[in-house]
PDB file of C-alpha atoms in Angstrom:
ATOM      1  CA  UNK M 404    -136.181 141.981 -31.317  1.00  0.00           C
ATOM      2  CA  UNK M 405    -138.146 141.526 -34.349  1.00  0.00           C
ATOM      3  CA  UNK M 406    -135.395 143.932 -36.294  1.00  0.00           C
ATOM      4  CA  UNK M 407    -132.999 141.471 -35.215  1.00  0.00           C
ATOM      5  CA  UNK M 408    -134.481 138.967 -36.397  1.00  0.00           C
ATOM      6  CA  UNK M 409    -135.548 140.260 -39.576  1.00  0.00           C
ATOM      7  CA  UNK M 410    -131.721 141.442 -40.148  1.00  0.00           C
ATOM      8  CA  UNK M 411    -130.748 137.937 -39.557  1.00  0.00           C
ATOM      9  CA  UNK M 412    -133.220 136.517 -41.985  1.00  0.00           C
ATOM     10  CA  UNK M 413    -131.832 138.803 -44.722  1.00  0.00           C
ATOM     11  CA  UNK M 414    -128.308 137.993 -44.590  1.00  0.00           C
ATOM     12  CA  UNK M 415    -129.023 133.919 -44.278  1.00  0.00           C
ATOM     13  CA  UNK M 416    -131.197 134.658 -47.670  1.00  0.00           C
ATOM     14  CA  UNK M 417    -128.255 137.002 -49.357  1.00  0.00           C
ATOM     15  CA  UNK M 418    -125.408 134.374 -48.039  1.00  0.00           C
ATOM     16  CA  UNK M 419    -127.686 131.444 -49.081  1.00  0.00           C
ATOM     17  CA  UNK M 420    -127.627 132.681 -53.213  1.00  0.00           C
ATOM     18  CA  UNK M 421    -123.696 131.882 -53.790  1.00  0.00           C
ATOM     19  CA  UNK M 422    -123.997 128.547 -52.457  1.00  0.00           C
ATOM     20  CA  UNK M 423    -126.370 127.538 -54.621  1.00  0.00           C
ATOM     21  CA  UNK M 424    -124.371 128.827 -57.910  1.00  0.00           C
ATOM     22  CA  UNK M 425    -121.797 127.106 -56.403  1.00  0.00           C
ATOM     23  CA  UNK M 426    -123.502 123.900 -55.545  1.00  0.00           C
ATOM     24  CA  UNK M 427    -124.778 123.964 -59.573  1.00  0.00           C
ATOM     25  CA  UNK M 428    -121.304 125.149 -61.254  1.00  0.00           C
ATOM     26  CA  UNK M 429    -120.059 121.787 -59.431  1.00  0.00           C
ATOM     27  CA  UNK M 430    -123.258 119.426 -60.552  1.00  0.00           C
ATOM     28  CA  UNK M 431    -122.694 120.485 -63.857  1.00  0.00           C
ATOM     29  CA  UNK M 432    -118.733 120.211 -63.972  1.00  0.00           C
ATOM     30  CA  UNK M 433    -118.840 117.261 -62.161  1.00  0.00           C
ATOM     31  CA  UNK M 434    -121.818 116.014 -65.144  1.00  0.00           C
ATOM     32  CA  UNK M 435    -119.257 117.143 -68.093  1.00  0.00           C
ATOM     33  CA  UNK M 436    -116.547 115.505 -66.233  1.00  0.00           C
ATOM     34  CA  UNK M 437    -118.257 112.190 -66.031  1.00  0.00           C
ATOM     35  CA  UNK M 438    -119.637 112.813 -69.875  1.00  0.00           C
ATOM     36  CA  UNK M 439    -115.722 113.637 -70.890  1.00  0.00           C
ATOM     37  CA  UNK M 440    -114.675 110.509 -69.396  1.00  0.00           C
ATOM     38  CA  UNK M 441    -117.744 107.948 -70.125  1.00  0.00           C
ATOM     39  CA  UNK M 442    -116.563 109.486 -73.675  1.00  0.00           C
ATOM     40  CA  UNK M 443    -112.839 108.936 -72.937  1.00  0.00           C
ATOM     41  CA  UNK M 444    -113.229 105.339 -71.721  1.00  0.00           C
ATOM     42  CA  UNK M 445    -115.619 104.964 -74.635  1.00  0.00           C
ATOM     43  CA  UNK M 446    -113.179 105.710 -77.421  1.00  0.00           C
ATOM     44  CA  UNK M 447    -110.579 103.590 -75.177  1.00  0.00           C
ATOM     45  CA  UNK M 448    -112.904 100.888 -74.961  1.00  0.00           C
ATOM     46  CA  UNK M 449    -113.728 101.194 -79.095  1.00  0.00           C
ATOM     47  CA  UNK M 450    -110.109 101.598 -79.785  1.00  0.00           C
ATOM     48  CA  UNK M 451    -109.250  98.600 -78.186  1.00  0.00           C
ATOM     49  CA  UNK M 452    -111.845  96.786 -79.894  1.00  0.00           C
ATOM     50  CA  UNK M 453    -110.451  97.989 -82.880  1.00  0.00           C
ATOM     51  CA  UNK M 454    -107.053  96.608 -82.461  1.00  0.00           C
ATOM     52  CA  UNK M 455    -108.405  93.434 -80.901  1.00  0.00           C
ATOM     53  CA  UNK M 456    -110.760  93.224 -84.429  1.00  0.00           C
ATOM     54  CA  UNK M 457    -107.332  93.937 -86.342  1.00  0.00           C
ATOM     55  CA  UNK M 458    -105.166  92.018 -84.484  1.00  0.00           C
ATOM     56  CA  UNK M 459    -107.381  89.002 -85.204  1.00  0.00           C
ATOM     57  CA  UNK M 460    -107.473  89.888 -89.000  1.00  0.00           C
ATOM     58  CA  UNK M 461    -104.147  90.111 -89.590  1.00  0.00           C
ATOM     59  CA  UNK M 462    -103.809  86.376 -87.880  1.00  0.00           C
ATOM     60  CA  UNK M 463    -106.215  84.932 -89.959  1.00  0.00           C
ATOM     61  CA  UNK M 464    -104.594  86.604 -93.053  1.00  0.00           C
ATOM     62  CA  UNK M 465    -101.451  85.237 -92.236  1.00  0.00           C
ATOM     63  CA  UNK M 466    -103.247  81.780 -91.600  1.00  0.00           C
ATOM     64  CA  UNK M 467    -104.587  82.126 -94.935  1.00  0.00           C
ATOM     65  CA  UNK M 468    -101.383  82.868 -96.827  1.00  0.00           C
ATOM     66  CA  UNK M 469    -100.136  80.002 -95.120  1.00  0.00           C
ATOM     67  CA  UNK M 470    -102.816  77.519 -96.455  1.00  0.00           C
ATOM     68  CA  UNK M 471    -103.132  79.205-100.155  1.00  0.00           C
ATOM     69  CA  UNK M 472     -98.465  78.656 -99.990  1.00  0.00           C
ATOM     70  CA  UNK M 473     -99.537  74.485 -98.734  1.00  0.00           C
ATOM     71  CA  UNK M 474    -102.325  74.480-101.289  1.00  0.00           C
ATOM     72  CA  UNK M 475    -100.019  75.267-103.694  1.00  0.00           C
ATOM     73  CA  UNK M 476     -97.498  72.602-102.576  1.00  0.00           C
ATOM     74  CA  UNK M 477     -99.830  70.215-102.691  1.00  0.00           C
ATOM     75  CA  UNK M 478    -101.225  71.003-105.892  1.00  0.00           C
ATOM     76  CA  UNK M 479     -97.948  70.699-107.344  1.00  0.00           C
ATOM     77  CA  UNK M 480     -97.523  67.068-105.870  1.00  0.00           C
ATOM     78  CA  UNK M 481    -100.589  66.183-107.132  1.00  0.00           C
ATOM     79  CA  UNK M 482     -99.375  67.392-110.611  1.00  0.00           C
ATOM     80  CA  UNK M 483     -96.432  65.589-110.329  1.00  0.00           C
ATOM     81  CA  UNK M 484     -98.285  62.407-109.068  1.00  0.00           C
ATOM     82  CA  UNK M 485     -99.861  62.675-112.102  1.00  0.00           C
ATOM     83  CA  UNK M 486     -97.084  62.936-114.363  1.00  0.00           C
ATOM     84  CA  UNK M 487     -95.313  60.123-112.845  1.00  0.00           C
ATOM     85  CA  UNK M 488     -98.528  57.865-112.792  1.00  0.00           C
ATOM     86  CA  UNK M 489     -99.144  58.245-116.607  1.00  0.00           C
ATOM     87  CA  UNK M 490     -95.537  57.731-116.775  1.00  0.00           C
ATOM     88  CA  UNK M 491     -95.509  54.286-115.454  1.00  0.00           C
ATOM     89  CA  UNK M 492     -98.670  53.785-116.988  1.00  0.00           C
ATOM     90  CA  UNK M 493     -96.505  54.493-120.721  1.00  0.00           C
ATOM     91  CA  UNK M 494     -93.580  51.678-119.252  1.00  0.00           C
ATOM     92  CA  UNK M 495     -95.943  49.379-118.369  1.00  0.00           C
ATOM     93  CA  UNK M 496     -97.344  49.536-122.135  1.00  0.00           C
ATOM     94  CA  UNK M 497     -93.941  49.517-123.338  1.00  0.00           C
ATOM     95  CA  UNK M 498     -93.173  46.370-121.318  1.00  0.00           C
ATOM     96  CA  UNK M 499     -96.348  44.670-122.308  1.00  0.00           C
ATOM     97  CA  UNK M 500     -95.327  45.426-125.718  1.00  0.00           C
ATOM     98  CA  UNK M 501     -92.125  44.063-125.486  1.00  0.00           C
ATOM     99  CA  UNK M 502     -93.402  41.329-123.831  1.00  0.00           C
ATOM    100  CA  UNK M 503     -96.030  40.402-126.106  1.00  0.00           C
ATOM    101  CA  UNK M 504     -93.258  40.678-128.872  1.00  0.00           C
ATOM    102  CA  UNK M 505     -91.417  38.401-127.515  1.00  0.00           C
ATOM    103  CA  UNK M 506     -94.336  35.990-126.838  1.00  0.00           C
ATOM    104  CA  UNK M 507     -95.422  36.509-130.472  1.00  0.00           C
ATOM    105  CA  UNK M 508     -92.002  35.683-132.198  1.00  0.00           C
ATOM    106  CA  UNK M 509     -92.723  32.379-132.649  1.00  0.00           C
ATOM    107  CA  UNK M 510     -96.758  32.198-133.151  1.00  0.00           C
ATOM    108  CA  UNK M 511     -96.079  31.979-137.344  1.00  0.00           C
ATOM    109  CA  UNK M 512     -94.534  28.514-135.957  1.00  0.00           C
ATOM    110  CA  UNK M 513     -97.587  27.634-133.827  1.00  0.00           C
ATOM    111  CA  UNK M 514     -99.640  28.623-136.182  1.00  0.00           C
ATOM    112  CA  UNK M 515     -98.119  26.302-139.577  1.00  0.00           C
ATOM    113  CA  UNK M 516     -97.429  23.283-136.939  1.00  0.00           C
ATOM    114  CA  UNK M 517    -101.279  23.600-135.385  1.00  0.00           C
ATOM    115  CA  UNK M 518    -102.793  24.125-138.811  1.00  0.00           C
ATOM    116  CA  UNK M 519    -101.046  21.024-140.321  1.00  0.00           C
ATOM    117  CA  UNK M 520    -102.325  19.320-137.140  1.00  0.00           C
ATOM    118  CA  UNK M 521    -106.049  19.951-137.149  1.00  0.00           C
ATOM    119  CA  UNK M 522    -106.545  19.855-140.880  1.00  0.00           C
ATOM    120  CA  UNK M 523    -108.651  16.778-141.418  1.00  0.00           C
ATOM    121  CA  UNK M 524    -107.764  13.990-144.559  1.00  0.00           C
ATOM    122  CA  UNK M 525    -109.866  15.777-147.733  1.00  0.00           C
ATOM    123  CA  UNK M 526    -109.050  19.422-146.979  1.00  0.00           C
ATOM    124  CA  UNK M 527    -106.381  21.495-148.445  1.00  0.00           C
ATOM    125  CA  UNK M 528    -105.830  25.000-147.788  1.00  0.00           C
ATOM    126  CA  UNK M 529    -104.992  27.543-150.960  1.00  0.00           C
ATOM    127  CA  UNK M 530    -104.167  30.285-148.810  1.00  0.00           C
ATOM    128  CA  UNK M 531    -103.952  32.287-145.705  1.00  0.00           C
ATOM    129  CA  UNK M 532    -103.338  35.612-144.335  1.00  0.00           C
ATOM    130  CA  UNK M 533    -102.705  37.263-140.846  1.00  0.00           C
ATOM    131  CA  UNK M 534    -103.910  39.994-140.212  1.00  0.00           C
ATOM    132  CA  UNK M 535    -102.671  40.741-135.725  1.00  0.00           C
ATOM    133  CA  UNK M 536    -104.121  37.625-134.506  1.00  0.00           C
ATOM    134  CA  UNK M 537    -106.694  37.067-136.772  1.00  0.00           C
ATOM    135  CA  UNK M 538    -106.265  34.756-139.665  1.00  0.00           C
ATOM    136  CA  UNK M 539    -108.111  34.158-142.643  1.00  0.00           C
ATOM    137  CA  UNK M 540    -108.185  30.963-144.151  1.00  0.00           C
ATOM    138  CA  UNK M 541    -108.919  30.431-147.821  1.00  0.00           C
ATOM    139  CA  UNK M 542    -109.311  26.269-149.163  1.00  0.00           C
ATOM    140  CA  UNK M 543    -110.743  23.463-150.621  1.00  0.00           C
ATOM    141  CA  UNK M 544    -112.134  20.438-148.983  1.00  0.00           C
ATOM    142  CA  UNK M 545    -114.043  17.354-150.250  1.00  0.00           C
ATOM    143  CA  UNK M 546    -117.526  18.381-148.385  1.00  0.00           C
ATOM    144  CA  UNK M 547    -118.706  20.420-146.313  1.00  0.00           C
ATOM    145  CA  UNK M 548    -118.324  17.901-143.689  1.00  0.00           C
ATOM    146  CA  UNK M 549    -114.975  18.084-143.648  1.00  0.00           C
ATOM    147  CA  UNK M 550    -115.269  21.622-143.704  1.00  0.00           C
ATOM    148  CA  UNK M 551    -117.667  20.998-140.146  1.00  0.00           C
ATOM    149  CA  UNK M 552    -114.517  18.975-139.135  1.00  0.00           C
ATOM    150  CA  UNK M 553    -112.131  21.502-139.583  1.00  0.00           C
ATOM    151  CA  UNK M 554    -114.192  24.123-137.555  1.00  0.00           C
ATOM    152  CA  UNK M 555    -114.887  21.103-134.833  1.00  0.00           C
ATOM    153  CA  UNK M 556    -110.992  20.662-134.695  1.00  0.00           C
ATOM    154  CA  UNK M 557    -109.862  24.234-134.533  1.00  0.00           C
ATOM    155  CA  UNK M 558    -112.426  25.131-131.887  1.00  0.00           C
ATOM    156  CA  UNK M 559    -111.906  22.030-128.954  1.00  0.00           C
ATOM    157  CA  UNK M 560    -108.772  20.011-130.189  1.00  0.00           C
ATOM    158  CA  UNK M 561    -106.254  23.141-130.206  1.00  0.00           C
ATOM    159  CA  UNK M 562    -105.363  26.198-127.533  1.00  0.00           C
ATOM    160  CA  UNK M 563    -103.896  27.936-130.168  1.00  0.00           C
ATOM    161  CA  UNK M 564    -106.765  28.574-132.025  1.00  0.00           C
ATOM    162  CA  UNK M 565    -110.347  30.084-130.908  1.00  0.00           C
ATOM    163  CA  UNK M 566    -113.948  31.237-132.135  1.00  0.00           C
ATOM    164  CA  UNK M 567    -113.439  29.557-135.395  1.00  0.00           C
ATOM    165  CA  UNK M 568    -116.327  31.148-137.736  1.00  0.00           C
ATOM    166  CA  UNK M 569    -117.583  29.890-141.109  1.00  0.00           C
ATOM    167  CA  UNK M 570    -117.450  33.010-143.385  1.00  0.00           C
ATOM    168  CA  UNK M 571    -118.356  31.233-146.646  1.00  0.00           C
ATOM    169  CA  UNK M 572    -118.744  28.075-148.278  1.00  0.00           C
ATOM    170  CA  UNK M 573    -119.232  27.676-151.875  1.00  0.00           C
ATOM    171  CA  UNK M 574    -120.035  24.766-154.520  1.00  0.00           C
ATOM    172  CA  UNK M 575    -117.189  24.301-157.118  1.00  0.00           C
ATOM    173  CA  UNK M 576    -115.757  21.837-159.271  1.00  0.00           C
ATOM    174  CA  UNK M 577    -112.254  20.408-159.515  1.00  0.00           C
ATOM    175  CA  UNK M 578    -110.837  18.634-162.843  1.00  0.00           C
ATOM    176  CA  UNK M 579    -108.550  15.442-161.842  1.00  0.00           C
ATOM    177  CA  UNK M 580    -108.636  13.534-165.175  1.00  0.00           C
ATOM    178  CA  UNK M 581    -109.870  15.049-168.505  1.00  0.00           C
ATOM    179  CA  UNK M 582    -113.253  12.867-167.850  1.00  0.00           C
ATOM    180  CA  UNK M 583    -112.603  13.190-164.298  1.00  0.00           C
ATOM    181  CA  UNK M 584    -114.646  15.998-162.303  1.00  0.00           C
ATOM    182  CA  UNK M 585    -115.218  15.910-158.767  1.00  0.00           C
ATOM    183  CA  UNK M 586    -117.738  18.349-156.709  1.00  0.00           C
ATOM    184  CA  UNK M 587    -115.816  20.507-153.867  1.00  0.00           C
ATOM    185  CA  UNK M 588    -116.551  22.700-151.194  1.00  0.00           C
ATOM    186  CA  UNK M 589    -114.700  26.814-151.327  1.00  0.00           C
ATOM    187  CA  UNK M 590    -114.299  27.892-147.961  1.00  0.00           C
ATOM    188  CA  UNK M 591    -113.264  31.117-145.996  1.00  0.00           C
ATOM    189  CA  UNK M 592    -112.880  30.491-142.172  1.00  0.00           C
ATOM    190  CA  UNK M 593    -111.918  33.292-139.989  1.00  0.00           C
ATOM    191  CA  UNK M 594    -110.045  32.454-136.722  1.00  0.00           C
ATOM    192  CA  UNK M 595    -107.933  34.269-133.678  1.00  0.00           C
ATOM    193  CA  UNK M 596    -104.698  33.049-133.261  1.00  0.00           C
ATOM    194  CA  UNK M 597    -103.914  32.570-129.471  1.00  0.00           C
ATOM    195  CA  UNK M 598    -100.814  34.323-127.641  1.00  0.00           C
ATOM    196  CA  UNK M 599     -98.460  31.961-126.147  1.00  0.00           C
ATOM    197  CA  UNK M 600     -99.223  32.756-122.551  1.00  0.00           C
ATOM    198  CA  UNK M 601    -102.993  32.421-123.188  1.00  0.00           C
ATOM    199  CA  UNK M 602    -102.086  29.568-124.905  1.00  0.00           C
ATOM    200  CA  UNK M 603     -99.820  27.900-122.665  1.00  0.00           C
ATOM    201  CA  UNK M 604    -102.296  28.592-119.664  1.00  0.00           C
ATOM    202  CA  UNK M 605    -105.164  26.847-121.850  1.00  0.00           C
ATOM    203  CA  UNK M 606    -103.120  23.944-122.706  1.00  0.00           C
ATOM    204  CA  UNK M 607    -102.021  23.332-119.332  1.00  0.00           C
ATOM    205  CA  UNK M 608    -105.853  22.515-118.338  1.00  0.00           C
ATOM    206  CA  UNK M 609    -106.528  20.373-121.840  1.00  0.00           C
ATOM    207  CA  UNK M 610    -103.480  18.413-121.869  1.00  0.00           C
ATOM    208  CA  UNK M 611    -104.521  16.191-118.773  1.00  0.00           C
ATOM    209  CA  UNK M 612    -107.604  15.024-120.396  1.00  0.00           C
ATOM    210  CA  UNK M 613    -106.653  14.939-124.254  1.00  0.00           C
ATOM    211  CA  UNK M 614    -103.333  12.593-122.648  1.00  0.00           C
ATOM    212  CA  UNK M 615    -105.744  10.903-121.091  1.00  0.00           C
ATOM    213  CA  UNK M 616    -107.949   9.903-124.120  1.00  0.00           C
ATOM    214  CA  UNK M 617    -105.533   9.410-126.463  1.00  0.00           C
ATOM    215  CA  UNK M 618    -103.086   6.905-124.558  1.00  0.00           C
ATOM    216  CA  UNK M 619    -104.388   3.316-125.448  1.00  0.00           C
ATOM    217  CA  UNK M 620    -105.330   1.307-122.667  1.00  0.00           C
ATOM    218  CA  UNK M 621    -104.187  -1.837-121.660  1.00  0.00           C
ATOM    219  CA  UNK M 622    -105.573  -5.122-121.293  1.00  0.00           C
TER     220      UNK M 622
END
């Protein structure tokens, strides 16, 4: 009985060895299995990544290109925007040019008719030059009152004339009669000569009350 036994011991222990090699051999190819494919998915998984990653940078190189070619488009309007704006800045010059020549054509006539006006009785003018709008006049008057006169006149009785200034006034002598000599005043007086629109938009507001004062009233 107890042979039996023991013989059936032994074989359970001898049959018992294979199984485990067996059981082991499929742990550990079932472990590189799994390793190969966690490493499989792995590289699937990065690869993917990969073309997801350059997928997205070749987008937003194309999107790039795309603004840099409407930057450039732009940039070229804004170049010719600027070309066209100095452009019409040059006409309008041109046109105020021609317009002020045209305005100006006749201010030598304004300017003999206004001067003939304002000069006061006792003051005589030797000369005068223009030089744009500014004009230099050169004369003689009986005192320097009538030289105040003058400047009075040309500054409030005239639009064509403004900022009258004094620029010298000297003591001289004038010979009438061989025992005749009277004292006299020298005077250089700068003033601007007004355009005709400035002109024309002045007069409009002095007319009403220089009408006004000099029609005589009636009794």
């Amino acid at each position: 009985m107890r042979a039996g036994f023991a013989e059936i011991h032994a074989v359970i222990l001898i049959n018992l060895l294979p199984h485990r090699e067996v059981a082991r051999k499929l742990r550990r190819d079932v472990f590189n299995v799994s390793v190969g494919l966690s490493a499989l998915a792995g590289g699937l998984l990065a690869g993917i990544i990969f073309l997801w990653f350059q997928t997205q940078i070749t987008s937003q190189q194309g999107k790039n290109q795309l603004l840099q070619a409407e930057i450039k488009q732009f940039d070229d309007q804004i170049k010719d925007i600027a070309s066209l704006e100095s452009e019409i800045a040059a006409l309008r010059a041109r046109q105020q040019a021609v317009e002020d020549l045209q305005a100006d054509r006749n201010m030598p006539v304004h300017l003999l008719t206004e001067l003939v006006r304002q000069l006061p009785d006792g003051v005589y003018v030797a000369s005068m030059r223009q030089d744009n709008q500014n004009v230099t006049l050169q004369g003689v008057a009986q005192s320097n009152e009538r030289v105040s006169e003058l400047l009075r006149n040309l500054a409030n009785n005239t639009p064509w004339f403004s900022k009258p200034e004094l620029v010298e006034i000297v003591s001289g002598s004038v010979t009438l009669a061989p025992r005749d000599q009277r004292r006299v005043a020298n005077f250089t007086i700068r003033v601007r000569l007004t355009r005709a629109s400035e002109a024309e938009k002045m007069g409009t507001t002095a007319t009403a009350p220089l009408v006004a004062a000099s029609s005589p009233v009636k009794k």
